[in-house]
């Protein structure tokens, strides 16, 4: 069956008044972005308080649906057949043809839900429901009417054209990116942080990212891997401004001056400081990490408190209560897992201590950091100034 449009269903809660426009405009923008690399011509628009995607000519149905399923804020995707407004006898034929093609089994229960938005159309909705229902029953003896809990709700909306639809393909839910400000994601090449980025974007937050590398200890290929991950996340989040920070000199200096068992925590604190600098510069309202309580030594409650202590912006940790298994499941679903498990070194793993502290005390850590004197400020400044900024977009997205 050829569908001419998609009716986009979104959650209505909390989007009254002015918020509604902002929500819908962001949704339209994100849908356009999602469809940029899909073969076909699409017209995304708001109409009668709804959002539609009209498809002009040939297009790939599965690919279109798959792309729409990456747009946060969409709760359901209804493929619509549009036909000209015709007399009831002719309309019956269109509806029967629709049911025959979409439900070839012909053994479901159904209910017709006609809507006469075009008030000049003869009859009332009730009469149209009955006439169309009868036509379906006559054509498909295996079908039955159930007005309370039907398998199929057959919507027939008479407007300037007739819209026929019944299937609702689930969307990802959440809120359209751009409706809840922006945040700075600390993106490593691991499994967790891309998932954290996906989850915060799902709540409508636009993301930027920062990646720390330590050439020559970490390779160009490790950096490419992070760009690949950002690109996969950007299929959901929209374009990501990625800051690539050279962390080598800072790491070597910390290694030289501080107790090795505190290395990871101190490094983390410097990562947070740098990430916060970029976040504030770009008006981000928070930082985001892929941390989860107790996953490794640097993620105990004490370690998290020690890293948190240097931040003035809120730090969001969407995975905080997740087990690794649950995080892996999401990363498989969103397609980042295969890239995350590619074996490239991360700057955090090259200088790790054999026995890192698991219960750091903020005062000791602060004391150890005193050994770093002014030189660390210079190194920070150099790292900030030399950061490379890359705008990462999903493949096929326009410049
Ligand atoms: P991930 O899978 O996200 O790398 P992980 O389990 O390996 O997480 P850690 O390496 O302890 O955990 O990192 C904790 C968090 O710190 C990461 O989720 C990420 O947000 C941030 N982080 C770690 N390394 C880097 C890095 N090289 N660049 C940017 N952020 C990083
Ligand atoms: Mg990691």
PDB file of C-alpha atoms and ligand atoms in Angstrom, residues 186-194 210-213 268 271 288-291 295-296 298-299 324 346-348, ligand 1:
ATOM      1  CA  UNK A 186      32.015  14.334  28.559  1.00  0.00           C
ATOM      2  CA  UNK A 187      32.275  11.852  25.727  1.00  0.00           C
ATOM      3  CA  UNK A 188      34.878   9.086  25.875  1.00  0.00           C
ATOM      4  CA  UNK A 189      35.209   6.118  23.579  1.00  0.00           C
ATOM      5  CA  UNK A 190      33.510   3.813  26.088  1.00  0.00           C
ATOM      6  CA  UNK A 191      30.079   2.258  26.244  1.00  0.00           C
ATOM      7  CA  UNK A 192      28.547   4.548  28.842  1.00  0.00           C
ATOM      8  CA  UNK A 193      28.976   8.155  27.814  1.00  0.00           C
ATOM      9  CA  UNK A 194      27.291   7.840  24.366  1.00  0.00           C
ATOM     10  CA  UNK A 210      34.203  17.311  24.985  1.00  0.00           C
ATOM     11  CA  UNK A 211      36.707  14.529  24.416  1.00  0.00           C
ATOM     12  CA  UNK A 212      40.120  14.360  26.089  1.00  0.00           C
ATOM     13  CA  UNK A 213      42.918  12.585  24.318  1.00  0.00           C
ATOM     14  CA  UNK A 268      38.818  13.653  36.430  1.00  0.00           C
ATOM     15  CA  UNK A 271      38.465  17.136  32.937  1.00  0.00           C
ATOM     16  CA  UNK A 288      26.748  15.207  31.580  1.00  0.00           C
ATOM     17  CA  UNK A 289      28.803  12.079  32.252  1.00  0.00           C
ATOM     18  CA  UNK A 290      28.332   8.352  31.797  1.00  0.00           C
ATOM     19  CA  UNK A 291      29.078   7.562  35.446  1.00  0.00           C
ATOM     20  CA  UNK A 295      31.037   0.753  38.483  1.00  0.00           C
ATOM     21  CA  UNK A 296      34.767   1.352  38.958  1.00  0.00           C
ATOM     22  CA  UNK A 298      36.531   6.360  40.244  1.00  0.00           C
ATOM     23  CA  UNK A 299      32.753   6.037  40.530  1.00  0.00           C
ATOM     24  CA  UNK A 324      26.295  -2.337  33.098  1.00  0.00           C
ATOM     25  CA  UNK A 346      41.557   5.879  26.386  1.00  0.00           C
ATOM     26  CA  UNK A 347      43.574   8.571  28.109  1.00  0.00           C
ATOM     27  CA  UNK A 348      42.213   7.412  31.468  1.00  0.00           C
TER      28      UNK A 348
HETATM   29  P1  LIG B   1      32.606   5.279  29.397  1.00  0.00           P
HETATM   30  O1  LIG B   1      32.168   3.969  28.905  1.00  0.00           O
HETATM   31  O2  LIG B   1      31.628   6.370  29.163  1.00  0.00           O
HETATM   32  O3  LIG B   1      34.001   5.624  28.967  1.00  0.00           O
HETATM   33  P2  LIG B   1      33.613   4.125  31.760  1.00  0.00           P
HETATM   34  O4  LIG B   1      32.824   3.096  32.388  1.00  0.00           O
HETATM   35  O5  LIG B   1      34.788   3.763  30.926  1.00  0.00           O
HETATM   36  O6  LIG B   1      32.676   5.125  30.951  1.00  0.00           O
HETATM   37  P3  LIG B   1      35.249   5.997  33.127  1.00  0.00           P
HETATM   38  O7  LIG B   1      36.290   5.751  32.135  1.00  0.00           O
HETATM   39  O8  LIG B   1      35.537   5.928  34.580  1.00  0.00           O
HETATM   40  O9  LIG B   1      34.015   5.088  32.936  1.00  0.00           O
HETATM   41  O10 LIG B   1      34.633   7.434  32.807  1.00  0.00           O
HETATM   42  C1  LIG B   1      33.556   7.974  33.505  1.00  0.00           C
HETATM   43  C2  LIG B   1      33.008   9.152  32.717  1.00  0.00           C
HETATM   44  O11 LIG B   1      33.990  10.190  32.599  1.00  0.00           O
HETATM   45  C3  LIG B   1      32.668   8.777  31.302  1.00  0.00           C
HETATM   46  O12 LIG B   1      31.388   8.221  31.209  1.00  0.00           O
HETATM   47  C4  LIG B   1      32.792  10.089  30.593  1.00  0.00           C
HETATM   48  O13 LIG B   1      31.614  10.871  30.771  1.00  0.00           O
HETATM   49  C5  LIG B   1      33.946  10.757  31.307  1.00  0.00           C
HETATM   50  N1  LIG B   1      35.210  10.471  30.601  1.00  0.00           N
HETATM   51  C6  LIG B   1      36.104   9.506  30.861  1.00  0.00           C
HETATM   52  N2  LIG B   1      37.145   9.552  30.001  1.00  0.00           N
HETATM   53  C7  LIG B   1      36.906  10.573  29.173  1.00  0.00           C
HETATM   54  C8  LIG B   1      37.601  11.151  28.047  1.00  0.00           C
HETATM   55  N3  LIG B   1      38.752  10.648  27.598  1.00  0.00           N
HETATM   56  N4  LIG B   1      37.048  12.211  27.418  1.00  0.00           N
HETATM   57  C9  LIG B   1      35.864  12.710  27.834  1.00  0.00           C
HETATM   58  N5  LIG B   1      35.173  12.226  28.882  1.00  0.00           N
HETATM   59  C10 LIG B   1      35.682  11.170  29.542  1.00  0.00           C
END
